[in-house]
mmCIF file of C-alpha atoms in Angstrom:
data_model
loop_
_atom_site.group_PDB
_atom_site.id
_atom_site.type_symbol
_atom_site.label_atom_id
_atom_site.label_comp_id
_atom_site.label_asym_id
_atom_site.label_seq_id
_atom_site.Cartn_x
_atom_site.Cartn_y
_atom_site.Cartn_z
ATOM 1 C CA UNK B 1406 0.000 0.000 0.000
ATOM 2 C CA UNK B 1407 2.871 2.342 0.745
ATOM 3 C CA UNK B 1408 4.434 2.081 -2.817
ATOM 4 C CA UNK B 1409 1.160 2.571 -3.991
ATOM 5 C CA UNK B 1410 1.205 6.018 -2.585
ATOM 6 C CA UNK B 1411 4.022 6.859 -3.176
ATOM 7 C CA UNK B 1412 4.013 6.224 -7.356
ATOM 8 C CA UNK B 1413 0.996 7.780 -7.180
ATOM 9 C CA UNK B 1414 2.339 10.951 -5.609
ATOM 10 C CA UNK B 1415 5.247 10.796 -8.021
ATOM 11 C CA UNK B 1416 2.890 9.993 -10.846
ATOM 12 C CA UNK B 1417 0.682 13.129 -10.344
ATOM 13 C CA UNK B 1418 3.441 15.621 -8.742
ATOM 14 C CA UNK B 1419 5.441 14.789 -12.324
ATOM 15 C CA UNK B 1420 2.303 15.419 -14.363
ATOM 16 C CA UNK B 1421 1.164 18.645 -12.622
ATOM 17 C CA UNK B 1422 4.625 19.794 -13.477
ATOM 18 C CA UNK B 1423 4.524 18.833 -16.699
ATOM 19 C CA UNK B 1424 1.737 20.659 -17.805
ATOM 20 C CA UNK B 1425 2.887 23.565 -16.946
ATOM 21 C CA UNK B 1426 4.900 23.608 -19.775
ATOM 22 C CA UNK B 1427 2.197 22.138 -22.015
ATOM 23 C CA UNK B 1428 2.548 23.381 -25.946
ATOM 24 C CA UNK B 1429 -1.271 23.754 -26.407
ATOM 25 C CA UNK B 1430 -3.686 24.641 -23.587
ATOM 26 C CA UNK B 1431 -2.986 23.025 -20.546
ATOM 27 C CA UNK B 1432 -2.932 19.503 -21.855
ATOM 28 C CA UNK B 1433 -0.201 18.878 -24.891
ATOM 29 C CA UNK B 1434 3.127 18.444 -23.239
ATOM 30 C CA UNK B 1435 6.468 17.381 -25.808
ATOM 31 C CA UNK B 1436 7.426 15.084 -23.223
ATOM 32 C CA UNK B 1437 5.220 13.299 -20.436
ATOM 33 C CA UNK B 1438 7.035 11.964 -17.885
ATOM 34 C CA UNK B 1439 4.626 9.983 -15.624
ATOM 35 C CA UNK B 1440 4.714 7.496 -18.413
ATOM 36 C CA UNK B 1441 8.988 6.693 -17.440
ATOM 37 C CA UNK B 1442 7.844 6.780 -13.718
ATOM 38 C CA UNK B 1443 5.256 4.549 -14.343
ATOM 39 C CA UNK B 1444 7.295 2.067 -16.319
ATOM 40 C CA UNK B 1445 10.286 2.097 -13.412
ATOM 41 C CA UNK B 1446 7.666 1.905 -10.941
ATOM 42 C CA UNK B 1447 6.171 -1.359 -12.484
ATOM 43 C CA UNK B 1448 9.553 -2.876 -13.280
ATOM 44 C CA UNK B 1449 10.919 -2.257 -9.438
ATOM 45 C CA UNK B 1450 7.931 -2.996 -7.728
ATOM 46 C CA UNK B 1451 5.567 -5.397 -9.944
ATOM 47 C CA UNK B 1452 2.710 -5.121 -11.269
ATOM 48 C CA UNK B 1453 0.612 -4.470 -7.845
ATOM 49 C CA UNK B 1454 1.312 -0.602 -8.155
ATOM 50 C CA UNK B 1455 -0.790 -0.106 -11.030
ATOM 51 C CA UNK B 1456 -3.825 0.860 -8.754
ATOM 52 C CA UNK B 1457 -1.671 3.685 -7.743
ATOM 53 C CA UNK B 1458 -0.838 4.628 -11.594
ATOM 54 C CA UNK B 1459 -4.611 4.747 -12.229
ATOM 55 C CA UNK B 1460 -5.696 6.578 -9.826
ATOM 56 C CA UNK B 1461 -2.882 9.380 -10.556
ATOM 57 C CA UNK B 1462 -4.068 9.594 -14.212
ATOM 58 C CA UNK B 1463 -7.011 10.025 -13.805
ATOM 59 C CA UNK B 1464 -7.019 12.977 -11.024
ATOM 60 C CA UNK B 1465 -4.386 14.428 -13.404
ATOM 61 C CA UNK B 1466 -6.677 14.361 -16.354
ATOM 62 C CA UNK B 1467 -10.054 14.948 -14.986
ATOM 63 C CA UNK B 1468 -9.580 18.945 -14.557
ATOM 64 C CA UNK B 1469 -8.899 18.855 -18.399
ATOM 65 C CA UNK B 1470 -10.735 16.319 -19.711
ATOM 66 C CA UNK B 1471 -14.282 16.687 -22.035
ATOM 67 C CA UNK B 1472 -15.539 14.913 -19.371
ATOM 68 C CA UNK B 1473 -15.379 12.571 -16.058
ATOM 69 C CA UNK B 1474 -16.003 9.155 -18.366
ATOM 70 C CA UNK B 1475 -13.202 10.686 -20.986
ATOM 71 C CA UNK B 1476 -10.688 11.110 -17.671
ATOM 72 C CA UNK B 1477 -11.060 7.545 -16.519
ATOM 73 C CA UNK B 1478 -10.485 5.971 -20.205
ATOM 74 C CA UNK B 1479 -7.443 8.073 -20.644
ATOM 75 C CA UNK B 1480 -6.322 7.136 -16.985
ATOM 76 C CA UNK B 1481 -7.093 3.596 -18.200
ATOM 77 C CA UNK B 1482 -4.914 3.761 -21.069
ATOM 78 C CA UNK B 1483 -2.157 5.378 -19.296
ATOM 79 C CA UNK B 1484 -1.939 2.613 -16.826
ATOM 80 C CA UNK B 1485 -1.942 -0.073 -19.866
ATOM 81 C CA UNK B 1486 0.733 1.181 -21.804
ATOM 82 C CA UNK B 1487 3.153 1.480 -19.032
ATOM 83 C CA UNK B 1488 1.789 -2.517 -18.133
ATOM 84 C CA UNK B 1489 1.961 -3.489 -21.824
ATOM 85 C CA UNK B 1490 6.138 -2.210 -21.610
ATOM 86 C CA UNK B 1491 6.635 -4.199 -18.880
ATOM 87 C CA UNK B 1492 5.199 -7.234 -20.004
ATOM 88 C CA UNK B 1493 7.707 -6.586 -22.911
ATOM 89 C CA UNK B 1494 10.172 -6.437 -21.151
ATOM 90 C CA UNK B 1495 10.060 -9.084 -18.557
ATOM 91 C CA UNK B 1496 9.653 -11.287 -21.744
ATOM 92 C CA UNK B 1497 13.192 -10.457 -22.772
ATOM 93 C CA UNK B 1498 14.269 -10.521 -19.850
ATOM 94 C CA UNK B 1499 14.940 -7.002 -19.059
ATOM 95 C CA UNK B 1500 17.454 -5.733 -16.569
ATOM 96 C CA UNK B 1501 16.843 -2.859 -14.948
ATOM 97 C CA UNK B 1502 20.773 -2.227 -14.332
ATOM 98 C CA UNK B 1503 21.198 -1.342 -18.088
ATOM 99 C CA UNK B 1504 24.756 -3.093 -18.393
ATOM 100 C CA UNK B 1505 24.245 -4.727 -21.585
ATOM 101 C CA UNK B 1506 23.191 -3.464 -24.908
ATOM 102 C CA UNK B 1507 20.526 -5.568 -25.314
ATOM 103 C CA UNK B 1508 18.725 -4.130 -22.542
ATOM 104 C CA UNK B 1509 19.311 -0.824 -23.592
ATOM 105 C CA UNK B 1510 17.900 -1.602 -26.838
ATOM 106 C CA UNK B 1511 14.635 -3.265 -25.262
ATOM 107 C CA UNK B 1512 13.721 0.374 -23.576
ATOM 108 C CA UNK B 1513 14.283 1.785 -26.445
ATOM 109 C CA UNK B 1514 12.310 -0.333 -29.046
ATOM 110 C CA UNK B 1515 10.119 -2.314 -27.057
ATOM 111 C CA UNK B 1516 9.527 -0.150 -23.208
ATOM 112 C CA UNK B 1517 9.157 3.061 -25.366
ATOM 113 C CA UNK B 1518 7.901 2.625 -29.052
ATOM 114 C CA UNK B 1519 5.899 -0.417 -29.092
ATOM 115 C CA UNK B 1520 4.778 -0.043 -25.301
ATOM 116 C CA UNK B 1521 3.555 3.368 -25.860
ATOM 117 C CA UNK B 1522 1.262 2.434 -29.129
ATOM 118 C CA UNK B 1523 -1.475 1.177 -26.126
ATOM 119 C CA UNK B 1524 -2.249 4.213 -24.242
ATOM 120 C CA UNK B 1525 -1.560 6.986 -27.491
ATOM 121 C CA UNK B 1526 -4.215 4.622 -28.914
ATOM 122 C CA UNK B 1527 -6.783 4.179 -26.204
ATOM 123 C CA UNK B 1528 -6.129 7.957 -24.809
ATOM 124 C CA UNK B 1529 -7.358 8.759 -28.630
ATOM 125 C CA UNK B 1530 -10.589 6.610 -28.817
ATOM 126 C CA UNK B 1531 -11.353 8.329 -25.563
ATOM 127 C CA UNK B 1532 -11.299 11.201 -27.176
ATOM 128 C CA UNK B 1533 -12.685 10.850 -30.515
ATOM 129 C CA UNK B 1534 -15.472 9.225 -28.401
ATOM 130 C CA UNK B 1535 -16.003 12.205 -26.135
ATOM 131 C CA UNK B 1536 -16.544 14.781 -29.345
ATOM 132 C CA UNK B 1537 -13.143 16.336 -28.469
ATOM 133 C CA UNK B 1538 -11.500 15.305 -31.407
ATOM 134 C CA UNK B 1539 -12.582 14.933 -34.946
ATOM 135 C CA UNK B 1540 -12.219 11.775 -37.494
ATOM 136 C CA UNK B 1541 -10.290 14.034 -39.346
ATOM 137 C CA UNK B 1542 -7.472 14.709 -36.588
ATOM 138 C CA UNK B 1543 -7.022 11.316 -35.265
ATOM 139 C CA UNK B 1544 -4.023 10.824 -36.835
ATOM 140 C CA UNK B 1545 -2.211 13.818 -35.639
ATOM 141 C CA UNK B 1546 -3.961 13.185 -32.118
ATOM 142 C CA UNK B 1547 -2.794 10.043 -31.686
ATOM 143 C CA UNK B 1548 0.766 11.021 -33.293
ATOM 144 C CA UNK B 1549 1.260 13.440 -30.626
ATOM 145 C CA UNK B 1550 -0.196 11.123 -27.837
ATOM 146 C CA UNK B 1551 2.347 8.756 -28.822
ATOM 147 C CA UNK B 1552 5.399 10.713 -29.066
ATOM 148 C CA UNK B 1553 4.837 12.769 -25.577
ATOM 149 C CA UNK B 1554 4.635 9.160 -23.493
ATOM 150 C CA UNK B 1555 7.541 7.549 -25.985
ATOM 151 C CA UNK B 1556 9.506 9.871 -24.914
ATOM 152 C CA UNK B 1557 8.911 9.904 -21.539
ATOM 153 C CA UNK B 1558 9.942 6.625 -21.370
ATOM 154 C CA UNK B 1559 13.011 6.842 -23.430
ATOM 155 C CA UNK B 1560 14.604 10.462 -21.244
ATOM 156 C CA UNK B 1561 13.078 9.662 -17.819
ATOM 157 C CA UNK B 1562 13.253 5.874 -17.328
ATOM 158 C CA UNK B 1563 16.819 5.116 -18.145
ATOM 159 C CA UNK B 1564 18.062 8.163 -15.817
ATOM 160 C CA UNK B 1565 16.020 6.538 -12.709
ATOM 161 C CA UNK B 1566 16.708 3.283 -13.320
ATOM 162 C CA UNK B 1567 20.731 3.921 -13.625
ATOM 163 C CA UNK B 1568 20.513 6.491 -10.861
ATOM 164 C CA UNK B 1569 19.425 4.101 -8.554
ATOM 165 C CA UNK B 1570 23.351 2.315 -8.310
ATOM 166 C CA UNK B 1571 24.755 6.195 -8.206
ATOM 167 C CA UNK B 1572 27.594 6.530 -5.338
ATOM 168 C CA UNK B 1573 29.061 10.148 -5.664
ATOM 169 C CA UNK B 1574 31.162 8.956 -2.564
ATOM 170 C CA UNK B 1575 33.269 7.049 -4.391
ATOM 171 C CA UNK B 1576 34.591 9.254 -7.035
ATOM 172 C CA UNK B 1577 37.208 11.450 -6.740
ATOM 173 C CA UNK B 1578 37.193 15.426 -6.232
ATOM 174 C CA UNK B 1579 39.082 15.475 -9.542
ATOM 175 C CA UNK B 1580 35.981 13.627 -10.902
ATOM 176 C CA UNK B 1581 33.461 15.296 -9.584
ATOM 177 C CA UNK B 1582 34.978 18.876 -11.239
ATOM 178 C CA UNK B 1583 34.836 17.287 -14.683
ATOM 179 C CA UNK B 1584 31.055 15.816 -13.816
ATOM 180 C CA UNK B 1585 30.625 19.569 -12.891
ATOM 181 C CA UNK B 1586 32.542 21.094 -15.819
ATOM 182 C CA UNK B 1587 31.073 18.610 -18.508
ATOM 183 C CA UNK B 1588 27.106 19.143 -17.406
ATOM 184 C CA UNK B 1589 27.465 23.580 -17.245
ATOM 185 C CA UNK B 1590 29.347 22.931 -20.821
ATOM 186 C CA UNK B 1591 26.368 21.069 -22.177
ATOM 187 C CA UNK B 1592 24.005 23.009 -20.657
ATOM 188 C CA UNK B 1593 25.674 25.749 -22.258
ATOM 189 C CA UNK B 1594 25.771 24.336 -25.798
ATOM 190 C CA UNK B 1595 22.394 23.509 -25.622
ATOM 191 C CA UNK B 1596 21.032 26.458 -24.651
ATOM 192 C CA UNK B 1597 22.740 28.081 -27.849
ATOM 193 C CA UNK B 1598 21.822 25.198 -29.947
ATOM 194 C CA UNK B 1599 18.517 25.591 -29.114
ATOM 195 C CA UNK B 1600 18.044 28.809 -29.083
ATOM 196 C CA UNK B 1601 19.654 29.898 -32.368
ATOM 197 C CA UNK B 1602 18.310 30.328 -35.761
ATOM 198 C CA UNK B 1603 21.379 28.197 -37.305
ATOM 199 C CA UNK B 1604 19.958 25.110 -35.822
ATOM 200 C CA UNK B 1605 23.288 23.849 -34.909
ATOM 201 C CA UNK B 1606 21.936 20.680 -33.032
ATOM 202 C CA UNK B 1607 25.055 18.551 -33.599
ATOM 203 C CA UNK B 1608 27.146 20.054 -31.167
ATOM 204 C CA UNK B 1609 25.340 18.540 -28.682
ATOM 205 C CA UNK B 1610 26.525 15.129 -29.763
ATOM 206 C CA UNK B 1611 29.984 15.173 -28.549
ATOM 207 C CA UNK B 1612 29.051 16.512 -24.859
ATOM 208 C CA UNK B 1613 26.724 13.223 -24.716
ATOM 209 C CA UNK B 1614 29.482 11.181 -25.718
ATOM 210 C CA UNK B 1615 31.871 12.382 -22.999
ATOM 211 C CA UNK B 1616 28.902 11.738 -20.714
ATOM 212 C CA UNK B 1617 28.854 8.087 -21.719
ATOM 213 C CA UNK B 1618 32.594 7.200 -22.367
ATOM 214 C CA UNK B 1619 33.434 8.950 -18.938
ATOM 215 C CA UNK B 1620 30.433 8.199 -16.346
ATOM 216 C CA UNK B 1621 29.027 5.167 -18.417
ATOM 217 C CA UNK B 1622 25.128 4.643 -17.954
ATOM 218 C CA UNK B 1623 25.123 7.421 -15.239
ATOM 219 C CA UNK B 1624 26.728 10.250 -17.484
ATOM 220 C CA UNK B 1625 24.730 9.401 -20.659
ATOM 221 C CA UNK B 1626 21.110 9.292 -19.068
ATOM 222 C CA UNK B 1627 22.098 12.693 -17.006
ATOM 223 C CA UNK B 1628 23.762 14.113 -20.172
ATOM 224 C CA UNK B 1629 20.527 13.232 -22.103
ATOM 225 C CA UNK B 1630 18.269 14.554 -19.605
ATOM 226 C CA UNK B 1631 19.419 17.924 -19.192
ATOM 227 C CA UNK B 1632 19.707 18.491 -22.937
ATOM 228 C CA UNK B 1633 16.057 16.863 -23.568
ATOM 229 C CA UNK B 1634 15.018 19.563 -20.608
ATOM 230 C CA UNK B 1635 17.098 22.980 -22.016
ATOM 231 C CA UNK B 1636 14.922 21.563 -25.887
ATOM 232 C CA UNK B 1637 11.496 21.456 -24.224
ATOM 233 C CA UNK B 1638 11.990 24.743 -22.746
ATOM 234 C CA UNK B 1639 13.096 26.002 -26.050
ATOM 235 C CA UNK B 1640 9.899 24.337 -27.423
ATOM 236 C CA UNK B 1641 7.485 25.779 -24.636
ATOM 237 C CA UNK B 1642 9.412 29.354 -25.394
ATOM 238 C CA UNK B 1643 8.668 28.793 -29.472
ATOM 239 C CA UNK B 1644 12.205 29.019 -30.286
ATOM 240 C CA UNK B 1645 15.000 28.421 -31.898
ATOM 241 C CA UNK B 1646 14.287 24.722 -34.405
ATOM 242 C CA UNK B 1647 11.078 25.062 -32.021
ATOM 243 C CA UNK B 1648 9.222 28.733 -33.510
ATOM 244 C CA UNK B 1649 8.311 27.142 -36.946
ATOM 245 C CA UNK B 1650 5.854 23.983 -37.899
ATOM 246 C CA UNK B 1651 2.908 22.067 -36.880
ATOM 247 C CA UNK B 1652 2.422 21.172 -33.101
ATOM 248 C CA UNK B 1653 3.526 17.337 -34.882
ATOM 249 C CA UNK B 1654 6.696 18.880 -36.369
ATOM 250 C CA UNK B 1655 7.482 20.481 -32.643
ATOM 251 C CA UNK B 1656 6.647 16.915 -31.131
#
């Protein structure tokens, strides 16, 4: 009952935050990242939190929903496609320590893409079947649906499952400057990368590699994180590659 609570906190404290830096309204986000919380949360704990996933969807959604029936199918299909990932990956045999490549691939391909068709697809039935969204704009709907939760698998999941074996007490002081040094550089990049017309996005490459080759696992999920956060706040701000395009394009 206690992790129950808890993911649920996490679930809905994570979602409130996110939409405050929704593209559209108060409900279009670039990234959602209850979806990586609920997929760590279901990997660490089993499948008995998912009351606590459900129940944090659909408080989040009901405020901006068409409707109390629409909230509870989205919340519904929120909690599946986190489930559906999981059963993915236990079927692989998934390892949440992300040592080999094969696991890292499995987030990726089958946590992220393929785990996330299930609630982009039910969260858009709800809808369509509410009157909030249009025959016409299904595709696009469920486009968006999909990419928001595949990539809040994909940024949020692999930073707290690695984080999880982090020990900053055993590196050196000489280490922790260049952890220090490498994440103000890439913040730095990124925040000219994405905030320039030049669109200049490769020259956040080589900050992730140092990241990876230098703090394995740990350094490449933080690395990835922080630039994924400096490009959504570029995309909230309608800048930089961001300004231009369809709310799809942005996504």
């Amino acid at each position: 009952m206690v992790r129950i609570v808890l993911v649920a906190a996490a679930y809905y404290g994570a979602a409130r935050l996110s939409l405050r830096l929704a593209l559209v309204g108060e409900s279009v986000t670039p990234v959602w990242p209850p979806t990586g919380i609920a997929v760590v949360a279901l990997l660490l704990f089993g499948r008995r939190v998912w009351p606590g996933i459900l129940l944090a969807a659909f408080l989040v959604n009901l405020p901006i929903s068409p409707s109390p029936a629409a909230a509870a199918g989205i919340a519904v299909g929120n909690t599946l496609g986190p489930l559906f990932a999981c059963f993915l990956l236990n079927r692989v045999g998934f390892q949440p320590k992300l040592e080999r490549l094969r696991d890292a691939l499995a987030i990726v391909f089958l946590g992220a893409l393929v785990g996330m068709l299930v609630s982009a697809t039910v969260g858009t039935i709800t809808l369509f079947e509410s009157g909030a969204v249009m025959a016409s704009g299904l595709g696009a709907a469920w486009s968006v649906w999909w990419t928001g939760d595949a990539m809040g698998v994909l940024i949020v999941a692999p930073f707290l499952l690695t984080i999880r074996s982090f020990r900053l007490g055993a590196w050196s002081w000489a280490r922790r400057l260049e952890a220090i040094v490498l994440l103000l550089a890439l913040f730095a990049v990124a925040r000219f990368v994405f905030w320039s017309d030049l669109h200049p996005l490769h020259l956040v490459i080589p900050f992730i590699i140092w990241a990876a080759w230098r703090f394995r696992q740990h350094g490449a999920t933080t690395a990835a994180l922080l630039a994924s956060a400096v490009a959504i706040w570029a995309a909230v701000e309608g800048v930089g590659p961001f300004s231009r395009g369809t709310l799809l394009d942005k996504m």
